[in-house]
Short mmCIF file of C-alpha atoms in Angstrom, two decimals:
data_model
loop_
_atom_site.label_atom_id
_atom_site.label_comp_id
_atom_site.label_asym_id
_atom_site.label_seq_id
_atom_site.Cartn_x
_atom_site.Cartn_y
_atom_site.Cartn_z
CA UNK A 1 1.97 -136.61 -108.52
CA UNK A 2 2.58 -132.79 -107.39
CA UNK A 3 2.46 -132.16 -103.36
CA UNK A 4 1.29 -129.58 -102.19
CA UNK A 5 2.91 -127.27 -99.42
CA UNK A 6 0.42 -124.63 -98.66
CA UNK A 7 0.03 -123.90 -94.82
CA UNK A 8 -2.39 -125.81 -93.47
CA UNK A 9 -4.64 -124.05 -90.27
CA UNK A 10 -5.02 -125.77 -87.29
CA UNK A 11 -8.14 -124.46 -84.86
CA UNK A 12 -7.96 -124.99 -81.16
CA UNK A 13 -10.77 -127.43 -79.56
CA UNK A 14 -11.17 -126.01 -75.84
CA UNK A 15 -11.65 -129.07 -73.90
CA UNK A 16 -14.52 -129.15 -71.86
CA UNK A 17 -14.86 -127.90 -68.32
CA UNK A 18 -15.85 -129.72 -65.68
CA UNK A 19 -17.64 -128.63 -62.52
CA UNK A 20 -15.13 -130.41 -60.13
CA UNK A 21 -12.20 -128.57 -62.11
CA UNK A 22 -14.20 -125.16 -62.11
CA UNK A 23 -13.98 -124.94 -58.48
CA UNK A 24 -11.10 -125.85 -57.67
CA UNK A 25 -8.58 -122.49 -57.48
CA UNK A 26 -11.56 -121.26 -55.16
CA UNK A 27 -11.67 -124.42 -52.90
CA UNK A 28 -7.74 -124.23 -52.43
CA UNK A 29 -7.99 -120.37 -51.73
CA UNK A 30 -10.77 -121.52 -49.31
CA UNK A 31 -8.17 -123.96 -47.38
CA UNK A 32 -5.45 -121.18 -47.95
CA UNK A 33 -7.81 -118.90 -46.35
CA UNK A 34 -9.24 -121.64 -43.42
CA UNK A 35 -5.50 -122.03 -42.68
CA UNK A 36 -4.29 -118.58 -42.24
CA UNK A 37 -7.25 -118.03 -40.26
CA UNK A 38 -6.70 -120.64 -37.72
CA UNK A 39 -3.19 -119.66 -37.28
CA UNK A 40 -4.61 -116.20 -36.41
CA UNK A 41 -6.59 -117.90 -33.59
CA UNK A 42 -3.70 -119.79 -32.15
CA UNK A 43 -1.33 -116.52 -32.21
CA UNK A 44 -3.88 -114.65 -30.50
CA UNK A 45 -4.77 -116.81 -28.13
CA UNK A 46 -1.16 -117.72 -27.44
CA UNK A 47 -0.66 -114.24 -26.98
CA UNK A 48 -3.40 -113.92 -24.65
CA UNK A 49 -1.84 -116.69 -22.37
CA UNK A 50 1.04 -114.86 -22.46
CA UNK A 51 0.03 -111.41 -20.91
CA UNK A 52 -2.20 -113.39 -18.73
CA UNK A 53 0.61 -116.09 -17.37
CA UNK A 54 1.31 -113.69 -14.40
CA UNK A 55 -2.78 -114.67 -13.20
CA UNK A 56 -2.12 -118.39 -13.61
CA UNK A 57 -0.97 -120.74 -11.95
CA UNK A 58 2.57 -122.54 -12.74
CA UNK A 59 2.50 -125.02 -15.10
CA UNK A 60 4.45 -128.57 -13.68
CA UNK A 61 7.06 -129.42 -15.34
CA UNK A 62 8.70 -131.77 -13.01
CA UNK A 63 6.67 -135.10 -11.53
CA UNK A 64 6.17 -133.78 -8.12
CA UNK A 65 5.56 -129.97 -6.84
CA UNK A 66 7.94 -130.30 -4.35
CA UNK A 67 10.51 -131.38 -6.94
CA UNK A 68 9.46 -128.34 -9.35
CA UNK A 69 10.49 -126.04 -6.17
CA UNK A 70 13.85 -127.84 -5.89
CA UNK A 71 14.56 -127.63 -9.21
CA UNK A 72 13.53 -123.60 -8.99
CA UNK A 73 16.69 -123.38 -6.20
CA UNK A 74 19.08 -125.32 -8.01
CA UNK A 75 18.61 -122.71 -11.13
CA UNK A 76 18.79 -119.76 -8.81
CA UNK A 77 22.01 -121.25 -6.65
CA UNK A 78 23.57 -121.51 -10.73
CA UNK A 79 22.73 -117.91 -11.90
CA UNK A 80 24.21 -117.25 -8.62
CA UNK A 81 27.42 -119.12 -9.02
CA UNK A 82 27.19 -120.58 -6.16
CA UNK A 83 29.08 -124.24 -5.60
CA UNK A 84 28.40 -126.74 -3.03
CA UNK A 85 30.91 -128.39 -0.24
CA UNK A 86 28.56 -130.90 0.59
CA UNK A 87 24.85 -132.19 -1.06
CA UNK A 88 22.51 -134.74 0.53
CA UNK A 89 20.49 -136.57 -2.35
CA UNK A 90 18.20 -139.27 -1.89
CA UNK A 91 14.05 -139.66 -0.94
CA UNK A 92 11.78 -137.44 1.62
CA UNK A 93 13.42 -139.26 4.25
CA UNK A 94 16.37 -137.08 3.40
CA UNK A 95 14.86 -134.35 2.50
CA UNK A 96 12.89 -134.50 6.05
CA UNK A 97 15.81 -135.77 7.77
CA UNK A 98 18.76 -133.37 7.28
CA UNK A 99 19.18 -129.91 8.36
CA UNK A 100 22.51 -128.02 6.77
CA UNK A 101 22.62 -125.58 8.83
CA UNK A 102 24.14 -128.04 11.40
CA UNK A 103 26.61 -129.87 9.15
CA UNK A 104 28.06 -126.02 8.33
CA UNK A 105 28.55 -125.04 12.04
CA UNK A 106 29.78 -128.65 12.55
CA UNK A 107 32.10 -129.34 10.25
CA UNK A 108 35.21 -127.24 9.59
CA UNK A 109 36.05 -126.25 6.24
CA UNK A 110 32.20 -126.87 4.95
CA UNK A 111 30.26 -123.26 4.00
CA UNK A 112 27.74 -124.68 1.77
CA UNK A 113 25.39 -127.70 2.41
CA UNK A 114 22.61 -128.49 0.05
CA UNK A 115 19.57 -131.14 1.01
CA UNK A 116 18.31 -131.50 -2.13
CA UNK A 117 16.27 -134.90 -1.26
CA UNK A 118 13.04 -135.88 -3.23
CA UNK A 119 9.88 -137.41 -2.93
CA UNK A 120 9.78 -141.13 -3.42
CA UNK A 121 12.60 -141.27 -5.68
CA UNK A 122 14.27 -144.48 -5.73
CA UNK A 123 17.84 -145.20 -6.08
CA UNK A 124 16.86 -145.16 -10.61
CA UNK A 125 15.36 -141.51 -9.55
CA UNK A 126 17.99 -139.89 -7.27
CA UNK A 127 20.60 -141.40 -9.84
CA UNK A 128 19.08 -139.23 -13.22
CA UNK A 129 18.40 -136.18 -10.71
CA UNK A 130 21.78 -135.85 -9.42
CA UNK A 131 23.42 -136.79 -12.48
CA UNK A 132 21.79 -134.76 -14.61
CA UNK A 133 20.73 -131.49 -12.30
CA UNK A 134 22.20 -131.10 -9.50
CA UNK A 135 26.34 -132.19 -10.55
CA UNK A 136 26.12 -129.25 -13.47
CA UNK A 137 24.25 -127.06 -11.23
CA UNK A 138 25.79 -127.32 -7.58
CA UNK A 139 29.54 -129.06 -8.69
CA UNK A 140 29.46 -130.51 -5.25
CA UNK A 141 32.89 -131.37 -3.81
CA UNK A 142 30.99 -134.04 -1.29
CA UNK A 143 27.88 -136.20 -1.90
CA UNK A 144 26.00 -137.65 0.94
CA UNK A 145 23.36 -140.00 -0.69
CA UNK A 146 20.81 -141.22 1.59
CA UNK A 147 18.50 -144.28 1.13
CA UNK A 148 16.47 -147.46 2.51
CA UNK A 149 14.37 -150.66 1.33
CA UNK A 150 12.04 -149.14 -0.13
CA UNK A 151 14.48 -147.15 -2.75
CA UNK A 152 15.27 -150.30 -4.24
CA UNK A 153 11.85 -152.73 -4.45
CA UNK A 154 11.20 -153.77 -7.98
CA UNK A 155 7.43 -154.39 -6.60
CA UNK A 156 6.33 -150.51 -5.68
CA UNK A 157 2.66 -150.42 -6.99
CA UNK A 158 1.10 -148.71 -8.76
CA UNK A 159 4.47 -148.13 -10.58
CA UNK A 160 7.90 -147.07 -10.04
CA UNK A 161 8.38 -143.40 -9.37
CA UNK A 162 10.91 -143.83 -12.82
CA UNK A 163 8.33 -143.72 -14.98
CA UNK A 164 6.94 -140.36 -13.38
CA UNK A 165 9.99 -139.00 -13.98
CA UNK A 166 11.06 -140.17 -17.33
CA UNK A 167 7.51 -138.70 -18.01
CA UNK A 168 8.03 -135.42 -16.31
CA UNK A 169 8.42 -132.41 -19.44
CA UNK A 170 11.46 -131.12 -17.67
CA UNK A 171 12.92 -134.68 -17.42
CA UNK A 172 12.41 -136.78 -20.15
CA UNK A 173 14.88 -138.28 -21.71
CA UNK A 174 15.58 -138.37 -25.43
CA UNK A 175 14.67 -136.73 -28.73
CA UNK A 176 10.87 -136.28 -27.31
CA UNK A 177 12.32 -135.12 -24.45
CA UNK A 178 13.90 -132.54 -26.16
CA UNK A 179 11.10 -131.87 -28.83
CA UNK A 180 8.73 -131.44 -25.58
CA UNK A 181 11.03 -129.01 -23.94
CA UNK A 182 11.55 -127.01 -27.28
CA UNK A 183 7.87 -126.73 -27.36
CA UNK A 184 7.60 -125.70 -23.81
CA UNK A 185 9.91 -122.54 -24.60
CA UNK A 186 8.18 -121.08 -27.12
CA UNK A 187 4.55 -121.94 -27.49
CA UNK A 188 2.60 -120.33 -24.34
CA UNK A 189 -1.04 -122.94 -25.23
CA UNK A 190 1.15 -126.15 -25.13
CA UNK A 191 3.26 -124.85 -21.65
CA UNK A 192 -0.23 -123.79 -19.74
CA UNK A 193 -2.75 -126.70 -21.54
CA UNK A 194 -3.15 -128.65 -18.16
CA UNK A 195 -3.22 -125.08 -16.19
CA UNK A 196 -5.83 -124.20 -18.60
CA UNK A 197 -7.86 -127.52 -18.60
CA UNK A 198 -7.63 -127.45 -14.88
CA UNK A 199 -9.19 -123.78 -14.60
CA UNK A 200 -12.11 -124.99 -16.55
CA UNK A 201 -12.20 -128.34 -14.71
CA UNK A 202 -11.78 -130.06 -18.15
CA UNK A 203 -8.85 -131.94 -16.42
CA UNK A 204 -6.30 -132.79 -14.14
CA UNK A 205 -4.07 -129.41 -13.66
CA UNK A 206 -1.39 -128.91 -10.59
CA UNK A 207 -3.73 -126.40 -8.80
CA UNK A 208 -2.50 -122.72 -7.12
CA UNK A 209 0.10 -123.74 -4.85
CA UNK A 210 2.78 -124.03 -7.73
CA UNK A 211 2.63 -120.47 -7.97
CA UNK A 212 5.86 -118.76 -7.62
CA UNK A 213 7.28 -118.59 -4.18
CA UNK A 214 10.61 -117.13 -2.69
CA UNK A 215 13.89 -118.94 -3.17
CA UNK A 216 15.78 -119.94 0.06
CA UNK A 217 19.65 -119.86 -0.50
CA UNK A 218 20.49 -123.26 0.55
CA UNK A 219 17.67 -124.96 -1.06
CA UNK A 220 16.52 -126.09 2.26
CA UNK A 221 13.02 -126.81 2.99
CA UNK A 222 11.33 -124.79 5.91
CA UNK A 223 11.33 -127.50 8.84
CA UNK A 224 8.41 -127.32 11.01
CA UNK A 225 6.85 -129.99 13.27
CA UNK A 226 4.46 -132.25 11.73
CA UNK A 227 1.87 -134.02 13.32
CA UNK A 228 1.21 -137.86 13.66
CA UNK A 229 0.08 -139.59 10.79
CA UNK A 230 0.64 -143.09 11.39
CA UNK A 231 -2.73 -143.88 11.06
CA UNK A 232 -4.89 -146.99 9.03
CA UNK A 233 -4.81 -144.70 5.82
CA UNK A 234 -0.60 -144.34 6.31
CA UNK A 235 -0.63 -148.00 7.39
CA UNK A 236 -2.08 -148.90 3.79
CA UNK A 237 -0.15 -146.89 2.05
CA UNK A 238 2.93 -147.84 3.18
CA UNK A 239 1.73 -151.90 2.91
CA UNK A 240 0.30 -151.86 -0.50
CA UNK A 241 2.44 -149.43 -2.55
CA UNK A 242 5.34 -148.49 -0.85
CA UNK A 243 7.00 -152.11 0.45
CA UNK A 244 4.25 -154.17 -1.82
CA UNK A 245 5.47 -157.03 -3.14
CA UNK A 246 8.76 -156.50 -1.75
CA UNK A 247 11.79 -157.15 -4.02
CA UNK A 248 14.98 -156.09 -4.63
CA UNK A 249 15.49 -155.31 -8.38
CA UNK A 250 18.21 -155.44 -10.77
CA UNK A 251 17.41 -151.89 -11.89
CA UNK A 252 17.58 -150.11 -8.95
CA UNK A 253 20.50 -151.84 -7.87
CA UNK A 254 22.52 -151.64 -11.21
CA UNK A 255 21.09 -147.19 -9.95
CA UNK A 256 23.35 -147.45 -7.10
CA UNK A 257 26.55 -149.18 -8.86
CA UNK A 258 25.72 -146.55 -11.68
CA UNK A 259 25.00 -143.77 -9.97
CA UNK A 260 28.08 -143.89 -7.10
CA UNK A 261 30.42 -144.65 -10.31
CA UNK A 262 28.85 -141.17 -12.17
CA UNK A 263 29.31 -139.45 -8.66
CA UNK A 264 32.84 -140.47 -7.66
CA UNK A 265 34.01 -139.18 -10.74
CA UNK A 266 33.86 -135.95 -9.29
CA UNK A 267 32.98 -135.82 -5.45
CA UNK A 268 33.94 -137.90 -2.35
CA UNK A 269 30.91 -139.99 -1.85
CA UNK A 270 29.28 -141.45 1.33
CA UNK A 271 26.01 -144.30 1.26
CA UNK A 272 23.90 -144.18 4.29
CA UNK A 273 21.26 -146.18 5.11
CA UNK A 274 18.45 -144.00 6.99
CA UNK A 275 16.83 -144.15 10.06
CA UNK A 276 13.77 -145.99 10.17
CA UNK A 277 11.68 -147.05 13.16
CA UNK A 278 10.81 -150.30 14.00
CA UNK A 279 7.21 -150.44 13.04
CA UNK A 280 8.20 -149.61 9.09
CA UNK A 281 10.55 -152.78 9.13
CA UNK A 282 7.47 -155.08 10.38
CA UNK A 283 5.29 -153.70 7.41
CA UNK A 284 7.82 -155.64 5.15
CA UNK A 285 5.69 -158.62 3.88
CA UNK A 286 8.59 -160.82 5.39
CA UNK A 287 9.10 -157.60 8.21
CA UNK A 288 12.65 -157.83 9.64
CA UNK A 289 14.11 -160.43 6.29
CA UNK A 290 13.59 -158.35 3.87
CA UNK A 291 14.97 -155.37 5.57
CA UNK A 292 18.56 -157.48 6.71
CA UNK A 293 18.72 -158.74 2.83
CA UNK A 294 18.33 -154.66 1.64
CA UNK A 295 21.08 -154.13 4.66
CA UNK A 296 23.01 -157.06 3.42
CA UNK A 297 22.84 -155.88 -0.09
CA UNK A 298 23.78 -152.45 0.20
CA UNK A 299 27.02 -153.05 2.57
CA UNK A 300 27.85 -155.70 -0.33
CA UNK A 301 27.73 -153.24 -2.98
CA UNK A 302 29.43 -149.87 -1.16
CA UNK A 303 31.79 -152.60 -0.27
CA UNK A 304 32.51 -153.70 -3.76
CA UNK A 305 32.26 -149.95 -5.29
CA UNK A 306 34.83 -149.05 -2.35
CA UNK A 307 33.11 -146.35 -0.93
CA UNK A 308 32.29 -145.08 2.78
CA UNK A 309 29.14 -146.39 4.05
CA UNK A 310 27.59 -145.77 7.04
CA UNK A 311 24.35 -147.54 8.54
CA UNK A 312 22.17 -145.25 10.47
CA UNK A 313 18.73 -147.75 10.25
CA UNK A 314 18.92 -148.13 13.99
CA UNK A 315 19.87 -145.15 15.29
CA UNK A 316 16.55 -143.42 16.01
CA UNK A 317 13.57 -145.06 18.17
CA UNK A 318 10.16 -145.27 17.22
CA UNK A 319 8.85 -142.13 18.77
CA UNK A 320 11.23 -140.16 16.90
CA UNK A 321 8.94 -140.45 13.58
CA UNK A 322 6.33 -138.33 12.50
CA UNK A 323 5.33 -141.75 10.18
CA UNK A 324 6.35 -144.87 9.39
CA UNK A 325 9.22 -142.70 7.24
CA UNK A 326 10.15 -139.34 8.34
CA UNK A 327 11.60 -138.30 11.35
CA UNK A 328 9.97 -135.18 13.32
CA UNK A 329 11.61 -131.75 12.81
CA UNK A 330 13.51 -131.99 16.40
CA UNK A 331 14.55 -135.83 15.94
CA UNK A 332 15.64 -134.45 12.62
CA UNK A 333 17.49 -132.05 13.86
CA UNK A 334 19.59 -134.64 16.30
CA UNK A 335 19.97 -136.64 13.55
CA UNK A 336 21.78 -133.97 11.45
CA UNK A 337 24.50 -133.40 14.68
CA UNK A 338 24.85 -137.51 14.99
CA UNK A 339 25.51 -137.84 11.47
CA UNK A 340 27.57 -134.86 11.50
CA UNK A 341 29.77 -136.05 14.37
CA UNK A 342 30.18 -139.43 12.24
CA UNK A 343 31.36 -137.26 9.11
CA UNK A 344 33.68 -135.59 11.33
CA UNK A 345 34.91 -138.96 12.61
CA UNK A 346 35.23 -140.90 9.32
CA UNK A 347 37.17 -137.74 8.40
CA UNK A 348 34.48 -137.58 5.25
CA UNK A 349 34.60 -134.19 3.40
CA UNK A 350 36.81 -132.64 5.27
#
């Protein structure tokens, strides 16, 4: 047998060509397309929000306006390198209750005093704030922290100011904290979507009167006298979310050990338990027990963490409240110069 080794020619078959197959370098060039588009949109309208922020109102960043505003001074007090002899932390009742302006006059040695009190904040609340703001803003040499039975029941309804703060964008904690925050910075739709929403009443915004406003140089809050609102609707509120359910709870007392621990590392430290008038101490579902236990509990623990406390619940009478919480502006004031003279006394901060 011979073989043969001639060339042999080998055609191409095309295969065939489907209609799914045909179209689709056009359909991806249509998502391509769809894609950069859209982006186009957002940009624009990002950049729209942008030249337009001036016309809108501030977006909230912290869980309360009041504590947005705070927040504001504490940045400006920092650009302006400005460090604090003595800071009051604690709830409104602080925030309501202390004027600095008398503690400088009164106290030798003390130029700078800070109330830097917030809204409803438990001892969990005042703890992150003043841990994590005001310490690296203010480096305060003295820290006056400020507090009563209400800053430490487990049973607030209809939750525990915590959770607005470890929800608040400026004040979450974590990576998504962070993540939120990052957004925040650079992406002018995602800072102003509530703003926005609330402009088109599509939602729940924070309204015009988080618009910018000047900053005081104390971070002091402009005292004026308020008027009586210790009626039914206060009554309630104070009843069935404030003291409701009254308990003392592990959290906010494991706060206070943590908190005066974090504090002392740095500053002198006083506890006080504030003023309160007689008819808040009956609203406790077991009125004047509960409030001895929170008074028995707190000298226990200052005790045991070995700082200075002082216990101011009695030291005001009834008509010296503007509610079942605050003191009026002039009480207030009288407040500031007893508390003052007590510093003074205790030889605190000087």
């Amino acid at each position: 047998f011979a073989c043969s080794t001639s060339k042999v020619s080998v055609t191409p078959v095309p295969l065939p060509v489907t209609a799914s197959s045909a179209a689709m370098a056009p359909s991806r060039r249509s998502v391509l397309v769809f894609v950069v588009a859209a982006l186009a949109v957002l940009l624009c309208i990002d950049l729209v929000i942008r030249l337009s922020s001036s016309q809108l109102a501030r977006p909230l960043l912290h869980y309360s306006v009041e504590t947005q505003v705070l927040a504001d001074d504490l940045d400006a007090l920092e650009a302006a390198g400005v460090q604090s002899d003595l800071t009051f932390v604690g709830s409104s009742m602080v925030g309501r209750a202390v004027f600095p302006d008398v503690f400088e006059v009164a106290l030798g040695g003390i130029d700078a005093v800070h109330n830097l009190g917030l809204p409803a904040a438990s001892t969990e609340v005042a703890g992150a704030w003043t841990t994590n703001e005001v310490i690296p803003a203010l480096q305060p040499r003295c820290i006056a922290w400020g507090m009563s039975s209400m800053d430490f029941n487990s049973g607030r309804a209809p939750q525990p100011t915590i959770n607005l703060y470890d929800n608040a964008t400026a004040t979450r904690p974590g990576v998504m904290g962070g993540l939120e925050r990052g957004l925040n910075d650079v992406w002018a739709t995602y800072r102003y979507r509530h703003v926005i929403l609330d402009e088109f009443d599509l939602g729940e915004g924070v309204g015009p009167d988080v618009r910018q406003r000047p900053i005081t140089d104390r971070g002091d809050f402009d005292k004026t006298e308020w008027t009586s609102t210790r009626n039914e609707f206060e009554t309630a509120r104070i009843e069935d979310e404030v003291l409701a359910n009254f308990a003392i709870g592990d959290a906010e007392v494991g706060a206070l050990r943590t908190g005066v621990e974090r504090f002392s590392a740095d500053a002198e430290v006083v506890v006080i338990s504030m003023p309160v008038p007689p008819s808040y101490i009956d609203r406790h579902p077991a009125q004047g027990e509960d409030f001895d236990e929170f008074r028995s509990v707190l000298a226990a623990e200052t005790e045991a963490l070995a700082v200075t406390f002082i216990d101011a619940s009695a030291w005001m009478t009834e008509d010296d409240f503007h509610d079942y919480t605050h003191l009026s502006a002039a009480p207030a004031r009288a407040f500031s110069a007893m508390l003052a003279e007590e510093f003074d006394r205790l030889g605190f901060c000087a």
